[in-house]
Each structure stands twice: as structure tokens, then as C-alpha cells.
């Protein structure tokens, strides 16, 4: 008899963006003529940089020739890309990594979800709350989170990030956390962490022999020179942190698929007997078994981001989105809303007015202004009373949405 992995049945059925789509569709059925603008989902809208497209064409041509054809590539990725990453993303910040510490992935979602496989099923995980849902759901699938009660998993330490604590939670007290998920710049709040604050987390991990899984998917949006782009800018992080990167938000690769994961050789975890097991070797073994590499064309595309033209072109697109973020912050503040983020990240996190719940506000905005936001509570219990807006739209749509929000707000 084939038995199901019952942990999958514990997953909360409602995938946030499916719920949103259902509500938006219901609205459209009732109001077929309404033109709905979405500032909801976290996908990019602007085309790939010309340097990237050119590299993809070239790679495709190579693949079509007998001399240039390539079959399976190295599971960890091609050296040309790993070298470009080392040189541009780390050496420039004074971080020295070995090429074997970089693993090219097909986007950070896979690796942020898969990495927990290397860890014993009853490690105690801690997450900042609100949070990118992948971290918790992937742990639920393996039975690490306990049961779901009142919007929370019983075996997860939620570390609330709210306006009151500046969206950086205090270190966990009581039972030590074994595995900590951090994401900065943060999705969904759009807020960042300073070196000083991040150092506290690294020290906590070193002291408690915990592992930090650090998601740096939005590092390209950092403008403040004091804000760290990588956890390895903090001394000691090489011993306790794994870091995930993605070209999805950096260079519009949500459809191309490429990113990378850094697993330093010094990071290790323990057996019950106290033997130290380096995660780098274990991850390599896992990847060689379950992953056959990111496509050659995607990796050549990613390499092109690091050329002088590529750098300049992707920066233009990032600036374009950050211009939206700036307009949103300015307008929403002018209208009297309490808004956060948006300065070093493409997300605006807004407190709903008059203590309204996230979902009621979402519906009010949809019906009143025909604008879609993302209810904060969908990212975790501490997201209640907030909504997220993304800066990934076009200037025109963003301006139009802001105008509608203004008119709607002034009617109240
Ligand atoms: C978008 C995003 C990613 C990247 O996902 P890809 O699989 O690389 O497209 C990773 N982490 C967070 C928090 C994100 O929002």
C-alpha cells in the first residue's frame, strides 16, 4: 500500500496568491468593465537587459553548433559564472570565498526550500514574522513544524517584526532556536538590517551553535552604503550561515531562472555524538543526486549581468522600480498613511488605517479604488493590520494606482 506523506496534508491549503486571485476574479465577474491594477504579486514587469538577451542569443547559437553544443553541465554551475560572482558580489565587499563555496541554482526558491533537507527533522526553527511562506511550508512538508493552531505552527518560533521594534526582532529568549531564517532586505516589509543588528544574530548563532539561512534575494536594491549586502560582511558568519541569492529581482530573471547559494566550508552541524559535519560537502552530495544544473543559456545570461554594460543596464531597471517605490512612499505619506520599507527594497509595507484587518482593507481598496495589494496577514500573524504594495509595476500603472488611492482616500 502506498502511503501518503501526511505532513503534506498539514499544509494550509490556501496559498496566499491563489486566495487573492479568487477574490479579484469575483470582483471582475461583478464589475466586468473595471480596470484593476495590481500592486500585489512580487513579479517584475520590465524586460531583460539587452546585454542579457545578447548573451542568451549567443549561447543558443553555440548550443546549435557541433563545436559549441553542451550537454549536462557541472551540478554546481559553470566556473565562468561562479568566478564572476566571487569577483563582483563578494571580493568588492572584502569577502573572500572559494569557488567551491558557490552553488549555482535555478532560483532561490528551490534552494531556500530544499536546504532544510540536510537537517534533522526535529530541529527547532525560528522565523521572522511576517515571512516569505516558502521557509515554513518546506519545513512543514518534512514534519518539523508541529501542528497549526490559531494561525501559527506549534514548533516554530515566530519573531515578530513590527513598526514598534523597527522590523528587527529581539534575539529569541528561552529555548534556543537551532535554525534561523533571515531575509534582508525583507520581503514583505521592505525593511533592512544594519551591520550592528546582523552581528547580534551571527553572535547568537555562534554562541548557540545555530545555523542561519540568510536570504539576500533583494540585496541589489540596497542604496544605503552602511547596509550589508551579504551576511559574510559580518565576522564569524562563515562559520554559521548559508546565503541564498537570486537574479530574479536583480535582473528580471523570474522567467529565466538562475541564482546561487553560498555554503562556506567552515559551516558545520552536529551529530548526536557531537561529530561535526560540514554542510558544503553534504549540499554538494545532495545536489549531485537531485539536481542536474541550471541551463547553460541561463548561466550565460547571468554572466552578462556582470559585464560593464550589463551592470549599467540592470541598475537602470532597479532605479526604475525604486523610482516607483519613492513615488509610492511620498504619495502614501502625503495621504496620511503610515508606510515603511521602500528605500532599500522594492516593497512598501503599510499599516492599515483605523486598525482595520488586512483582508477587509484589501477588499475595501479593491472595491473602492480597483487596486490590488497583498494582505500582510498572509505572510504571518504579525502581518495582520498591514498590507504590502510592490514597486515592480510600470510608472504609468503605479501613477494611476496612486491617483485612484488618493481619490478613494479623500472620499472617506
Ligand atoms: C522572489 C524571492 C526569491 C527568489 O525566488 P526565485 O526562485 O529566485 O525566483 C527568494 N526569496 C524571496 C524572499 C523572494 O521574494
Short mmCIF file of C-alpha atoms and ligand atoms in Angstrom, two decimals:
data_model
loop_
_atom_site.label_atom_id
_atom_site.label_comp_id
_atom_site.label_asym_id
_atom_site.label_seq_id
_atom_site.Cartn_x
_atom_site.Cartn_y
_atom_site.Cartn_z
CA UNK A 1 0.00 0.00 0.00
CA UNK A 2 1.43 3.36 -0.98
CA UNK A 3 1.02 5.73 1.94
CA UNK A 4 1.00 9.48 1.65
CA UNK A 5 3.48 11.76 3.40
CA UNK A 6 0.92 13.02 5.91
CA UNK A 7 2.90 16.17 6.55
CA UNK A 8 1.72 17.44 3.19
CA UNK A 9 -1.83 17.18 4.47
CA UNK A 10 -0.93 19.57 7.27
CA UNK A 11 -0.08 22.32 4.82
CA UNK A 12 -2.52 25.16 4.93
CA UNK A 13 -4.47 24.84 1.71
CA UNK A 14 -4.83 28.46 0.99
CA UNK A 15 -1.83 29.59 -0.97
CA UNK A 16 -1.94 33.34 -0.44
CA UNK A 17 -1.78 34.42 -4.06
CA UNK A 18 -4.45 31.90 -5.09
CA UNK A 19 -6.77 33.41 -2.47
CA UNK A 20 -6.09 36.88 -3.79
CA UNK A 21 -6.71 35.80 -7.38
CA UNK A 22 -10.03 34.28 -6.34
CA UNK A 23 -11.19 37.49 -4.72
CA UNK A 24 -10.01 39.61 -7.64
CA UNK A 25 -11.82 37.31 -10.06
CA UNK A 26 -15.03 37.53 -8.05
CA UNK A 27 -14.77 41.31 -8.26
CA UNK A 28 -14.16 41.20 -12.03
CA UNK A 29 -17.20 38.99 -12.59
CA UNK A 30 -19.37 41.57 -10.84
CA UNK A 31 -17.60 44.54 -12.47
CA UNK A 32 -16.55 43.36 -15.92
CA UNK A 33 -15.68 46.88 -17.09
CA UNK A 34 -13.43 47.77 -14.18
CA UNK A 35 -9.72 48.04 -14.96
CA UNK A 36 -7.95 46.52 -11.98
CA UNK A 37 -4.33 47.48 -11.28
CA UNK A 38 -2.26 45.02 -9.30
CA UNK A 39 0.37 46.24 -6.90
CA UNK A 40 0.12 42.84 -5.30
CA UNK A 41 2.20 40.00 -6.61
CA UNK A 42 6.01 40.12 -6.38
CA UNK A 43 6.85 39.61 -10.02
CA UNK A 44 8.88 42.01 -12.13
CA UNK A 45 7.49 43.63 -15.29
CA UNK A 46 10.38 45.27 -17.16
CA UNK A 47 12.18 43.41 -19.98
CA UNK A 48 15.60 41.78 -19.68
CA UNK A 49 18.68 43.92 -20.17
CA UNK A 50 19.97 43.98 -23.79
CA UNK A 51 23.34 42.54 -22.65
CA UNK A 52 21.49 39.58 -21.15
CA UNK A 53 19.41 38.98 -24.26
CA UNK A 54 22.51 39.12 -26.42
CA UNK A 55 24.28 36.57 -24.22
CA UNK A 56 21.27 34.26 -24.45
CA UNK A 57 21.20 34.50 -28.26
CA UNK A 58 24.89 33.76 -28.39
CA UNK A 59 24.55 30.79 -26.03
CA UNK A 60 21.64 29.43 -28.07
CA UNK A 61 23.71 29.66 -31.25
CA UNK A 62 26.59 27.83 -29.56
CA UNK A 63 24.22 25.07 -28.49
CA UNK A 64 23.10 24.74 -32.12
CA UNK A 65 26.60 24.05 -33.41
CA UNK A 66 28.61 20.85 -33.16
CA UNK A 67 31.58 22.61 -31.52
CA UNK A 68 29.51 24.70 -29.15
CA UNK A 69 26.96 22.14 -28.02
CA UNK A 70 26.88 21.39 -24.28
CA UNK A 71 25.03 18.64 -22.52
CA UNK A 72 24.86 18.22 -18.76
CA UNK A 73 26.88 20.91 -17.06
CA UNK A 74 28.54 20.72 -13.65
CA UNK A 75 25.89 20.36 -10.91
CA UNK A 76 27.44 23.28 -9.01
CA UNK A 77 27.37 25.50 -12.08
CA UNK A 78 29.89 26.67 -14.66
CA UNK A 79 33.13 28.24 -13.46
CA UNK A 80 32.68 31.31 -15.68
CA UNK A 81 29.62 32.31 -13.68
CA UNK A 82 30.94 31.31 -10.26
CA UNK A 83 34.08 33.34 -10.89
CA UNK A 84 32.08 36.38 -11.96
CA UNK A 85 30.03 36.08 -8.75
CA UNK A 86 33.08 35.79 -6.50
CA UNK A 87 34.72 38.77 -8.09
CA UNK A 88 31.74 41.11 -8.32
CA UNK A 89 29.41 40.24 -5.46
CA UNK A 90 31.99 39.37 -2.77
CA UNK A 91 35.56 40.49 -3.44
CA UNK A 92 34.35 44.06 -3.96
CA UNK A 93 32.95 43.92 -0.41
CA UNK A 94 36.08 42.42 1.06
CA UNK A 95 34.59 38.93 1.30
CA UNK A 96 36.89 36.12 0.13
CA UNK A 97 35.09 32.96 -0.85
CA UNK A 98 36.32 29.84 -2.56
CA UNK A 99 34.76 28.86 -5.88
CA UNK A 100 33.60 25.56 -4.34
CA UNK A 101 31.52 27.51 -1.86
CA UNK A 102 29.24 28.83 -4.65
CA UNK A 103 26.45 26.63 -5.99
CA UNK A 104 24.51 27.92 -8.98
CA UNK A 105 20.79 27.25 -8.60
CA UNK A 106 17.67 27.62 -10.73
CA UNK A 107 16.38 30.38 -8.48
CA UNK A 108 16.45 30.91 -4.75
CA UNK A 109 13.03 29.40 -4.13
CA UNK A 110 14.29 25.87 -4.77
CA UNK A 111 17.30 26.16 -2.51
CA UNK A 112 15.60 28.08 0.33
CA UNK A 113 13.00 25.30 0.26
CA UNK A 114 15.43 22.39 -0.17
CA UNK A 115 18.25 23.27 2.15
CA UNK A 116 16.40 22.14 5.29
CA UNK A 117 16.65 18.54 3.97
CA UNK A 118 20.20 18.45 5.32
CA UNK A 119 18.95 18.98 8.87
CA UNK A 120 17.47 16.61 11.41
CA UNK A 121 13.66 16.59 11.41
CA UNK A 122 13.30 17.88 14.96
CA UNK A 123 15.49 20.96 14.78
CA UNK A 124 13.66 23.93 16.22
CA UNK A 125 13.26 26.65 13.60
CA UNK A 126 12.84 30.35 14.13
CA UNK A 127 11.45 32.75 11.56
CA UNK A 128 10.96 36.46 11.41
CA UNK A 129 7.26 37.18 11.19
CA UNK A 130 5.87 38.19 8.65
CA UNK A 131 7.84 35.94 6.33
CA UNK A 132 8.27 34.54 2.78
CA UNK A 133 5.99 31.45 3.08
CA UNK A 134 8.49 29.03 1.50
CA UNK A 135 10.63 28.81 4.65
CA UNK A 136 7.84 27.48 6.83
CA UNK A 137 5.99 25.39 4.25
CA UNK A 138 9.13 23.48 3.26
CA UNK A 139 9.68 22.61 6.93
CA UNK A 140 6.04 21.61 7.33
CA UNK A 141 6.45 19.13 4.48
CA UNK A 142 9.10 17.26 6.42
CA UNK A 143 7.18 17.34 9.71
CA UNK A 144 9.30 19.88 11.53
CA UNK A 145 6.66 22.46 12.45
CA UNK A 146 4.19 20.64 14.71
CA UNK A 147 0.50 21.44 14.32
CA UNK A 148 -1.25 24.54 13.08
CA UNK A 149 -3.26 26.37 15.72
CA UNK A 150 -4.67 29.90 15.62
CA UNK A 151 -2.60 30.94 12.65
CA UNK A 152 0.68 29.53 13.99
CA UNK A 153 2.71 26.34 13.92
CA UNK A 154 3.32 24.98 17.39
CA UNK A 155 7.02 24.09 16.79
CA UNK A 156 8.07 27.31 15.14
CA UNK A 157 9.45 30.32 16.98
CA UNK A 158 7.82 33.38 15.47
CA UNK A 159 9.90 36.51 15.94
CA UNK A 160 7.53 39.43 15.38
CA UNK A 161 8.75 42.26 13.15
CA UNK A 162 6.54 45.26 13.65
CA UNK A 163 6.77 49.03 13.45
CA UNK A 164 7.27 49.01 17.22
CA UNK A 165 10.60 47.15 17.02
CA UNK A 166 11.72 48.74 13.75
CA UNK A 167 11.09 45.41 11.97
CA UNK A 168 14.17 43.83 13.54
CA UNK A 169 13.11 41.41 16.27
CA UNK A 170 14.94 40.90 19.55
CA UNK A 171 17.04 37.72 19.83
CA UNK A 172 14.99 34.70 20.88
CA UNK A 173 14.87 34.04 24.59
CA UNK A 174 14.04 30.74 26.30
CA UNK A 175 14.50 27.55 24.31
CA UNK A 176 17.36 28.18 21.85
CA UNK A 177 16.50 28.15 18.18
CA UNK A 178 18.55 25.73 16.04
CA UNK A 179 17.87 27.13 12.60
CA UNK A 180 17.09 30.78 11.91
CA UNK A 181 15.66 32.14 8.68
CA UNK A 182 16.50 35.77 7.98
CA UNK A 183 15.62 37.73 4.84
CA UNK A 184 17.08 41.22 4.37
CA UNK A 185 16.17 43.42 2.57
CA UNK A 186 12.93 41.88 3.68
CA UNK A 187 10.03 40.52 1.74
CA UNK A 188 7.31 41.50 2.64
CA UNK A 189 8.17 44.53 4.82
CA UNK A 190 10.78 46.13 2.54
CA UNK A 191 12.92 46.91 5.60
CA UNK A 192 16.66 46.29 6.08
CA UNK A 193 19.07 45.26 8.82
CA UNK A 194 22.18 47.18 9.88
CA UNK A 195 25.58 45.52 10.32
CA UNK A 196 25.33 46.08 14.03
CA UNK A 197 21.96 44.28 14.28
CA UNK A 198 23.07 41.49 11.98
CA UNK A 199 26.20 41.00 14.09
CA UNK A 200 23.93 40.20 17.05
CA UNK A 201 22.35 37.36 15.08
CA UNK A 202 25.67 35.98 13.99
CA UNK A 203 26.89 36.06 17.58
CA UNK A 204 23.71 34.35 18.74
CA UNK A 205 24.22 31.60 16.18
CA UNK A 206 27.87 31.11 17.13
CA UNK A 207 27.02 31.01 20.82
CA UNK A 208 24.10 28.59 20.45
CA UNK A 209 25.58 26.51 17.62
CA UNK A 210 22.64 27.55 15.44
CA UNK A 211 22.53 27.80 11.67
CA UNK A 212 21.38 30.98 9.90
CA UNK A 213 19.74 30.63 6.50
CA UNK A 214 20.10 34.10 5.03
CA UNK A 215 18.01 35.13 2.03
CA UNK A 216 19.67 38.02 0.18
CA UNK A 217 17.36 37.97 -2.87
CA UNK A 218 16.87 41.74 -2.70
CA UNK A 219 20.43 42.86 -1.97
CA UNK A 220 20.69 44.68 -5.33
CA UNK A 221 18.09 47.18 -4.11
CA UNK A 222 20.21 48.42 -1.21
CA UNK A 223 21.14 52.07 -1.67
CA UNK A 224 22.39 52.97 1.79
CA UNK A 225 26.14 52.20 1.82
CA UNK A 226 26.01 51.23 5.51
CA UNK A 227 23.60 48.33 4.93
CA UNK A 228 25.24 44.90 4.40
CA UNK A 229 24.63 43.11 1.09
CA UNK A 230 25.81 39.79 2.43
CA UNK A 231 25.90 38.21 5.87
CA UNK A 232 29.57 37.38 5.21
CA UNK A 233 30.36 41.04 5.72
CA UNK A 234 29.96 40.11 9.40
CA UNK A 235 32.91 38.40 11.06
CA UNK A 236 32.15 34.82 12.06
CA UNK A 237 29.26 34.38 9.62
CA UNK A 238 31.32 31.91 7.56
CA UNK A 239 31.02 29.50 10.46
CA UNK A 240 27.26 29.68 10.91
CA UNK A 241 25.48 30.98 7.80
CA UNK A 242 24.34 29.82 4.40
CA UNK A 243 23.26 32.55 1.98
CA UNK A 244 20.80 32.49 -0.91
CA UNK A 245 20.92 34.81 -3.90
CA UNK A 246 18.69 35.17 -6.90
CA UNK A 247 18.91 37.01 -10.21
CA UNK A 248 15.10 37.16 -10.30
CA UNK A 249 14.72 40.56 -8.71
CA UNK A 250 18.26 41.75 -9.50
CA UNK A 251 17.91 41.34 -13.26
CA UNK A 252 14.35 40.28 -14.09
CA UNK A 253 15.17 36.56 -14.17
CA UNK A 254 11.85 35.34 -12.73
CA UNK A 255 11.22 33.61 -16.07
CA UNK A 256 14.85 32.84 -16.98
CA UNK A 257 15.65 31.05 -13.67
CA UNK A 258 19.08 31.42 -12.13
CA UNK A 259 20.58 32.29 -8.76
CA UNK A 260 23.16 30.90 -6.38
CA UNK A 261 23.68 29.59 -2.88
CA UNK A 262 26.77 30.11 -0.76
CA UNK A 263 27.75 27.29 1.57
CA UNK A 264 31.10 28.12 3.23
CA UNK A 265 33.36 25.20 4.06
CA UNK A 266 33.51 26.20 7.72
CA UNK A 267 29.76 25.82 8.29
CA UNK A 268 29.04 22.57 10.03
CA UNK A 269 26.28 20.94 12.05
CA UNK A 270 26.44 18.27 14.68
CA UNK A 271 25.50 14.59 15.00
CA UNK A 272 24.05 13.36 18.31
CA UNK A 273 27.54 12.08 19.13
CA UNK A 274 28.98 15.53 18.60
CA UNK A 275 30.79 14.87 15.34
CA UNK A 276 30.89 17.97 13.13
CA UNK A 277 29.53 17.54 9.61
CA UNK A 278 30.47 20.24 7.06
CA UNK A 279 27.39 21.33 5.14
CA UNK A 280 29.32 22.19 1.98
CA UNK A 281 30.11 18.51 1.26
CA UNK A 282 26.63 17.42 2.20
CA UNK A 283 24.97 20.00 -0.03
CA UNK A 284 27.22 19.03 -2.93
CA UNK A 285 26.23 15.40 -2.43
CA UNK A 286 22.58 16.32 -2.29
CA UNK A 287 22.75 18.49 -5.40
CA UNK A 288 24.62 15.87 -7.40
CA UNK A 289 21.83 13.42 -6.59
CA UNK A 290 18.79 15.62 -7.08
CA UNK A 291 19.82 18.46 -9.37
CA UNK A 292 21.32 18.44 -12.84
CA UNK A 293 22.29 22.05 -13.06
CA UNK A 294 20.80 25.30 -14.32
CA UNK A 295 20.60 25.64 -18.10
CA UNK A 296 23.74 26.80 -19.89
CA UNK A 297 21.76 29.59 -21.54
CA UNK A 298 20.54 30.91 -18.18
CA UNK A 299 24.06 30.83 -16.76
CA UNK A 300 25.47 32.74 -19.74
CA UNK A 301 22.61 35.21 -19.29
CA UNK A 302 23.56 35.64 -15.63
CA UNK A 303 27.23 36.09 -16.50
CA UNK A 304 26.25 39.03 -18.73
CA UNK A 305 24.87 40.88 -15.70
CA UNK A 306 28.45 41.31 -14.52
CA UNK A 307 29.79 42.94 -17.68
CA UNK A 308 30.13 46.75 -17.61
CA UNK A 309 27.11 47.15 -19.95
CA UNK A 310 25.12 44.55 -18.06
CA UNK A 311 25.77 46.22 -14.71
CA UNK A 312 24.72 49.58 -16.01
CA UNK A 313 21.58 48.21 -17.69
CA UNK A 314 20.30 46.26 -14.72
CA UNK A 315 20.97 49.25 -12.48
CA UNK A 316 18.71 51.30 -14.75
CA UNK A 317 15.85 48.87 -14.23
CA UNK A 318 16.43 48.75 -10.47
CA UNK A 319 16.39 52.55 -10.43
CA UNK A 320 13.16 52.47 -12.41
CA UNK A 321 11.48 50.30 -9.77
CA UNK A 322 12.97 52.31 -6.93
CA UNK A 323 11.57 55.43 -8.55
CA UNK A 324 8.12 53.79 -8.23
CA UNK A 325 8.87 52.98 -4.60
CA UNK A 326 9.80 56.59 -3.96
CA UNK A 327 6.61 57.89 -5.58
CA UNK A 328 4.54 55.45 -3.56
CA UNK A 329 6.19 56.36 -0.27
CA UNK A 330 5.78 60.06 -0.93
CA UNK A 331 2.16 59.89 -2.00
CA UNK A 332 1.00 57.46 0.66
CA UNK A 333 2.70 59.53 3.38
CA UNK A 334 1.13 62.68 1.99
CA UNK A 335 -2.26 60.99 2.27
CA UNK A 336 -1.57 60.31 5.95
CA UNK A 337 -0.78 56.59 5.75
CA UNK A 338 1.89 55.00 7.90
CA UNK A 339 4.35 53.38 5.49
CA UNK A 340 7.65 51.52 5.85
CA UNK A 341 10.30 49.99 3.59
CA UNK A 342 10.66 51.18 0.01
CA UNK A 343 14.07 52.82 0.49
CA UNK A 344 16.37 49.83 0.05
CA UNK A 345 13.80 47.35 -1.25
CA UNK A 346 11.03 47.27 -3.86
CA UNK A 347 8.28 46.77 -1.27
CA UNK A 348 6.15 49.20 0.68
CA UNK A 349 4.65 47.94 3.91
CA UNK A 350 1.66 49.98 5.01
CA UNK A 351 -0.27 49.94 8.25
CA UNK A 352 -3.99 49.79 7.53
CA UNK A 353 -5.89 52.83 8.78
CA UNK A 354 -8.09 52.73 11.90
CA UNK A 355 -6.88 49.29 12.97
CA UNK A 356 -8.60 47.64 10.02
CA UNK A 357 -7.72 43.98 9.35
CA UNK A 358 -5.51 43.19 6.35
CA UNK A 359 -8.23 41.38 4.41
CA UNK A 360 -11.01 43.95 5.00
CA UNK A 361 -8.61 46.67 3.82
CA UNK A 362 -7.63 44.59 0.79
CA UNK A 363 -11.32 44.29 -0.17
CA UNK A 364 -12.08 47.93 0.51
CA UNK A 365 -9.18 49.02 -1.71
CA UNK A 366 -10.16 46.57 -4.44
CA UNK A 367 -13.81 47.65 -4.48
CA UNK A 368 -13.17 51.33 -3.79
CA UNK A 369 -10.09 52.01 -5.93
CA UNK A 370 -9.77 48.88 -8.09
CA UNK A 371 -6.23 48.45 -6.81
CA UNK A 372 -4.84 45.13 -5.57
CA UNK A 373 -2.46 44.96 -2.62
CA UNK A 374 -1.30 41.92 -0.64
CA UNK A 375 -2.83 41.40 2.81
CA UNK A 376 0.00 41.38 5.34
CA UNK A 377 -1.54 38.64 7.45
CA UNK A 378 -0.96 36.27 4.52
CA UNK A 379 2.76 36.43 5.43
CA UNK A 380 2.24 35.54 9.08
CA UNK A 381 0.37 36.58 12.23
CA UNK A 382 2.42 39.76 12.79
CA UNK A 383 1.44 40.94 9.31
CA UNK A 384 -2.14 41.49 10.49
CA UNK A 385 -3.06 45.14 10.20
CA UNK A 386 -0.64 45.74 7.32
CA UNK A 387 -0.67 45.39 3.54
CA UNK A 388 2.18 45.15 1.03
CA UNK A 389 2.49 47.13 -2.19
CA UNK A 390 5.14 46.25 -4.76
CA UNK A 391 7.16 48.72 -6.82
CA UNK A 392 7.50 46.28 -9.73
CA UNK A 393 4.82 47.90 -11.89
CA UNK A 394 5.28 50.36 -14.74
CA UNK A 395 5.47 54.07 -13.94
CA UNK A 396 2.14 54.59 -15.69
CA UNK A 397 0.25 51.92 -13.76
CA UNK A 398 1.85 52.93 -10.49
CA UNK A 399 0.90 56.58 -11.00
CA UNK A 400 -2.62 55.60 -11.98
CA UNK A 401 -2.96 53.36 -8.92
CA UNK A 402 -1.72 56.15 -6.65
CA UNK A 403 -4.21 58.60 -8.16
CA UNK A 404 -7.03 56.17 -7.51
CA UNK A 405 -5.88 55.58 -3.94
CA UNK A 406 -5.78 59.34 -3.45
CA UNK A 407 -9.33 59.85 -4.73
CA UNK A 408 -10.60 56.93 -2.72
CA UNK A 409 -8.87 58.09 0.46
CA UNK A 410 -10.25 61.61 0.10
CA UNK A 411 -13.80 60.29 -0.22
CA UNK A 412 -13.57 58.93 3.31
C1 LIG B 1 11.46 36.36 -5.14
C2 LIG B 1 12.12 35.81 -3.94
C3 LIG B 1 13.10 34.83 -4.05
C4 LIG B 1 13.62 34.38 -5.38
O1 LIG B 1 12.90 33.43 -5.99
P1 LIG B 1 13.47 32.78 -7.33
O2 LIG B 1 13.16 31.34 -7.16
O3 LIG B 1 14.93 33.04 -7.39
O4 LIG B 1 12.73 33.41 -8.44
C5 LIG B 1 13.70 34.36 -2.91
N1 LIG B 1 13.37 34.83 -1.70
C6 LIG B 1 12.45 35.78 -1.56
C7 LIG B 1 12.16 36.29 -0.21
C8 LIG B 1 11.78 36.29 -2.67
O5 LIG B 1 10.85 37.22 -2.51
#
